[in-house]
Coordinates of C-alpha atoms and ligand atoms in Angstrom, one line a residue:
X7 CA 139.2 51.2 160.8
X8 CA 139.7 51.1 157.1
X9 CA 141.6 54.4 157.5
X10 CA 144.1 53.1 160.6
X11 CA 145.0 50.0 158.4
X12 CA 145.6 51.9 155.0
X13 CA 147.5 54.6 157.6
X14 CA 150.0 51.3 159.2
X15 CA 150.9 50.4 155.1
X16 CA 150.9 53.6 153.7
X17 CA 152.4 55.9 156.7
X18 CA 151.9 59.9 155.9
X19 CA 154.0 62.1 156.3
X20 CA 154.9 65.4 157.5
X21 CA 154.2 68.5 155.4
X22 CA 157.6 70.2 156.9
X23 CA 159.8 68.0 157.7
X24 CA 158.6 64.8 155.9
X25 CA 159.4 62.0 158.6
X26 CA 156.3 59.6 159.5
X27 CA 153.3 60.4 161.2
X28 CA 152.4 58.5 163.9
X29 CA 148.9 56.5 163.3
X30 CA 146.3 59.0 163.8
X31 CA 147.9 62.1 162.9
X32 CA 147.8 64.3 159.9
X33 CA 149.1 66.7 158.0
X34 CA 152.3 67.9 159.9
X35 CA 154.0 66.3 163.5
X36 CA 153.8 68.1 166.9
X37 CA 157.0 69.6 166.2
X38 CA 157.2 70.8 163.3
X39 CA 153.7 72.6 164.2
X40 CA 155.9 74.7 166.9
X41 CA 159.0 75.5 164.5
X42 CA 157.0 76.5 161.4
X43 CA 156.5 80.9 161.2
X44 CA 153.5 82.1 160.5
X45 CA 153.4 85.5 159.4
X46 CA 151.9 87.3 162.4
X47 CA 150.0 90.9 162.6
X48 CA 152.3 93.2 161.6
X49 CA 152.6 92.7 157.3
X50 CA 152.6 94.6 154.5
X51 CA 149.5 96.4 153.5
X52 CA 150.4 95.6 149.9
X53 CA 152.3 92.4 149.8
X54 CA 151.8 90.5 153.1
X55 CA 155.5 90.4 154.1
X56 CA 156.4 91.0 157.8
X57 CA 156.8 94.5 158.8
X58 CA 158.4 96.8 162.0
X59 CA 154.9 97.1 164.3
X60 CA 153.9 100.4 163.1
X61 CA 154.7 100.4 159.5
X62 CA 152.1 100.4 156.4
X63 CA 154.9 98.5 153.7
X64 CA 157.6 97.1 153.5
X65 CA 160.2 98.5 151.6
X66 CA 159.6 96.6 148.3
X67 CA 156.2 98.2 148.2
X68 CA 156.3 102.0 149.5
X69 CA 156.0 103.7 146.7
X70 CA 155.5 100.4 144.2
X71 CA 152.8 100.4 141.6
X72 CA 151.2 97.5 141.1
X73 CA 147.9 96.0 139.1
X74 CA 147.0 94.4 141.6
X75 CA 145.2 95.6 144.6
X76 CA 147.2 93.1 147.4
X77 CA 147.8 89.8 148.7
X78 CA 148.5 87.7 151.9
X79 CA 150.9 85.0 153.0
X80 CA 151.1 82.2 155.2
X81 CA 154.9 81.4 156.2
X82 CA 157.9 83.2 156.2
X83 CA 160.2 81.3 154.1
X84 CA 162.7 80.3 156.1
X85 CA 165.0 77.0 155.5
X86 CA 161.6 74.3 157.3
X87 CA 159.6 76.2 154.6
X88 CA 162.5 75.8 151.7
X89 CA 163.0 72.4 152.0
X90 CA 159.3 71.7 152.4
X91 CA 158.0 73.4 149.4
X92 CA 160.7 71.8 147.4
X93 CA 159.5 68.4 148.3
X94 CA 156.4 69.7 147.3
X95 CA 157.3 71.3 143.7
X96 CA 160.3 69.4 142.6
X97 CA 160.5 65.6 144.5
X98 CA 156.7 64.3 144.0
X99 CA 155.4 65.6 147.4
X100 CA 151.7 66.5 146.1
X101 CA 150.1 65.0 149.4
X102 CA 151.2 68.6 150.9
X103 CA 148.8 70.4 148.9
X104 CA 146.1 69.4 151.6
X105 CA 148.2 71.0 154.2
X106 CA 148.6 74.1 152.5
X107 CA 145.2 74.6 151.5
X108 CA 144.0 74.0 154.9
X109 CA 146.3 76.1 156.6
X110 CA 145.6 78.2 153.7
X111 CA 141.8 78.1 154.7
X112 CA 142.1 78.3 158.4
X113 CA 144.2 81.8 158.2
X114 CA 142.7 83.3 155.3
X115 CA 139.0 81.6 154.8
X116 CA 137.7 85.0 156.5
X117 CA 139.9 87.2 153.9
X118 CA 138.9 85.0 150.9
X119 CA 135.5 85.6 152.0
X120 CA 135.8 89.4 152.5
X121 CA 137.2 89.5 149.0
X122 CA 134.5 87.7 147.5
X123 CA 136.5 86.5 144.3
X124 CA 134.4 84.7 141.7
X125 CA 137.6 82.1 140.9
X126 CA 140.6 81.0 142.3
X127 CA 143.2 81.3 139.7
X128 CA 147.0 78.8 140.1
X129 CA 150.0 80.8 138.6
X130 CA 150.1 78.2 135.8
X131 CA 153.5 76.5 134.6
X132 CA 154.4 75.8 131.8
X133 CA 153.0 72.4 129.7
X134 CA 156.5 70.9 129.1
X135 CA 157.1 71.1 132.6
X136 CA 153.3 70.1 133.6
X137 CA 154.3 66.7 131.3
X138 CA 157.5 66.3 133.4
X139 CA 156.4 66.7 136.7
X140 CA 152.9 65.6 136.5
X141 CA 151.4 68.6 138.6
X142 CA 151.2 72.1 138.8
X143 CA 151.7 72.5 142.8
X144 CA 149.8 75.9 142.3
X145 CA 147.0 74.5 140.9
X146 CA 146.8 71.6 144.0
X147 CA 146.9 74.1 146.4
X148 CA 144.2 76.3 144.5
X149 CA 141.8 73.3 144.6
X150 CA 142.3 72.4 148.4
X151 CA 141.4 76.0 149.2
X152 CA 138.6 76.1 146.8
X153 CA 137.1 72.9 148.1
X154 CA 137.1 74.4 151.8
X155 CA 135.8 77.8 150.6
X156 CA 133.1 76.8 147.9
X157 CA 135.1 79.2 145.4
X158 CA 135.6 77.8 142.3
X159 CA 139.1 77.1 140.4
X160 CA 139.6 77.9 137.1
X161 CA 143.4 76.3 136.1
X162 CA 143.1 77.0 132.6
X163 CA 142.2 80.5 132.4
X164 CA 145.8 81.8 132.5
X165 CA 148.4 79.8 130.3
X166 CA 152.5 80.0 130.9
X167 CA 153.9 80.2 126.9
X168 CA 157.7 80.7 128.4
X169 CA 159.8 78.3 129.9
X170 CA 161.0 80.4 131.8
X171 CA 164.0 80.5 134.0
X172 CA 163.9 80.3 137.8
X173 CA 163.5 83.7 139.4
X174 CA 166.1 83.0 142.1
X175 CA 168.7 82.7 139.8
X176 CA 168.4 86.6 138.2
X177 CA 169.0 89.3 138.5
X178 CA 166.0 92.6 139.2
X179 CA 166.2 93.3 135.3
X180 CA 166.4 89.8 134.3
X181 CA 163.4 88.9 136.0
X182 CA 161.4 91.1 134.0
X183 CA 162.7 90.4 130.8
X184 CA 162.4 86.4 131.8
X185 CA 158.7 87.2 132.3
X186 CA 157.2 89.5 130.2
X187 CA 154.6 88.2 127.9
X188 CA 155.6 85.1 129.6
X189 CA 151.9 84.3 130.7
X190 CA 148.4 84.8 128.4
X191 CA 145.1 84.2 127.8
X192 CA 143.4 82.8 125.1
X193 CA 140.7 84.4 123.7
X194 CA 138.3 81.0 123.4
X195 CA 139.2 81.1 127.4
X196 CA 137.9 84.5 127.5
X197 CA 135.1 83.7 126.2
X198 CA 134.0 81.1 128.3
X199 CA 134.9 83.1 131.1
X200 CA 133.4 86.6 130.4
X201 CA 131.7 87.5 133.8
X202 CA 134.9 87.4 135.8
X203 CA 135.3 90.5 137.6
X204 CA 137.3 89.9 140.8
X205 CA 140.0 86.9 141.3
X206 CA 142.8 85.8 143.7
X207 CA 146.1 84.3 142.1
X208 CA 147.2 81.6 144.0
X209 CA 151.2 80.8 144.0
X210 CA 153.6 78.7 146.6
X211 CA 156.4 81.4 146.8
X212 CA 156.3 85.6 146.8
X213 CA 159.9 86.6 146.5
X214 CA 159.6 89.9 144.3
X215 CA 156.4 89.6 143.4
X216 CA 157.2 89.9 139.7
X217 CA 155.5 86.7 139.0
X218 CA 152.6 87.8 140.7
X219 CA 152.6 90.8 138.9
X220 CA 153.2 89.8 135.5
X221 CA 149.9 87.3 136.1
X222 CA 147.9 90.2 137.1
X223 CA 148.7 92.4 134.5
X224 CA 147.6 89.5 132.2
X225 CA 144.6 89.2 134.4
X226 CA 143.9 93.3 133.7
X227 CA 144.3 93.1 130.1
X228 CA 141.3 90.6 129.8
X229 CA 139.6 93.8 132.0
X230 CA 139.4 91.8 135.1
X231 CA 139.6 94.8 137.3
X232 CA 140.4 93.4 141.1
X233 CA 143.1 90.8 141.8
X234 CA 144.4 90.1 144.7
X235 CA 146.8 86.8 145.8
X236 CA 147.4 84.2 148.1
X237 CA 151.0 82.8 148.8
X238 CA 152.2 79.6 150.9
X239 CA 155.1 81.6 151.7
X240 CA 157.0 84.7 151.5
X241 CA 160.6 86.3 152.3
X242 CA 161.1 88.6 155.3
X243 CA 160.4 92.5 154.1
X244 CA 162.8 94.1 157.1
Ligands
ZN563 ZN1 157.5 67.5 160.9
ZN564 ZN1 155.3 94.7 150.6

């Protein structure tokens, strides 16, 4: 009862498309629930993108070295996702972490389990933005998922010491200049966490996968030796 009268004043809304749930529902409307692309069967063994049936990687990822071992995502990124997860990371939207994380948990809980990981671990922003926006969305979504899976999440393990630029806006060469040594740990973190062994990094958008990597390498340094990921959404890889 309580919940039906604080849903009538405070309406919630739709993790996609943001217009008003009616009374009762959560999360995400009917609609939305048919228009939104999950990433299906055929993915990348590497990065989770889509794939031709058939194929092992994507074209990003044939050949590709990485320190990571591999990763899976939930949506393609298409424009429902793009305007969603900038309500999310840019216009105060945190409610959406719950629908994330438990779309997040529904897909993947089995995976997260296979993997066994002993933390969760947000791809952290940096503290100047943190103060501006309030939130690391990352960091959200890494706490729904570790509340439904019993992993734990450790936020502060990793630290961002760049501002960096947005990826989208450089070029291949850029990017990796923009982000090396852009993420570290420090070594009174490391010492409190000594005994981790295997982690998943948890981010809202793959594009490259340079931010991903540039975590894990971090991640390797401090001789974590398996690290895998977990993405809300990710580009097409045909
Ligand atoms: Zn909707
Ligand atoms: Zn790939």
């Amino acid at each position: 009862m309580i919940e039906f009268i604080w849903d009538i004043l405070f309406p919630r809304r739709c993790a996609l498309c943001d217009g008003v749930l009616p009374v009762g529902e959560r999360l995400r409307c009917q609609k939305c629930g048919n228009a939104v692309i999950y990433i299906g069967e055929d993915y990348c063994m590497k990065c989770g993108k889509p794939v031709r049936e058939g194929e092992e990687f994507c074209a990003d990822c044939a050949g590709r070295e990485t320190s990571y071992e591999s990763g899976r995502a939930l949506f393609l990124y298409d424009s429902l996702m793009q305007k969603s997860i900038s309500r999310f990371k840019y216009h105060g939207r945190c409610e959406y972490a719950q629908f994330y994380g438990e779309e997040l948990y529904k897909r993947f809980g089995g995976w997260v389990r296979s993997v066994s990981p002993d933390a969760l671990i947000p791809v952290p922003i940096h503290k100047k933005r943190y103060q501006k926006r309030g939130y690391n969305q990352a960091e959200l979504v890494a706490k729904e998922l570790g509340k439904r899976s019993g992993i734990p999440v450790i936020s502060d393990y990793l630290e961002r010491r760049k501002n960096t630029l947005p990826q989208k806006e450089l070029s291949e060469r850029e990017r990796f200049s923009n982000l090396y040594d852009a993420f570290c740990v420090r070594s009174v973190t490391r010492e409190l966490y000594n005994n981790l062994n295997c982690v998943i990094i948890i981010d809202d958008i793959f594009t490259t996968g340079s931010t991903i990597e540039a975590c894990s390498k971090t991640l390797r340094v401090q001789g974590i030796e398996k690290i895998f990921f977990l993405c809300i959404s990710i580009g097409q890889g045909i």
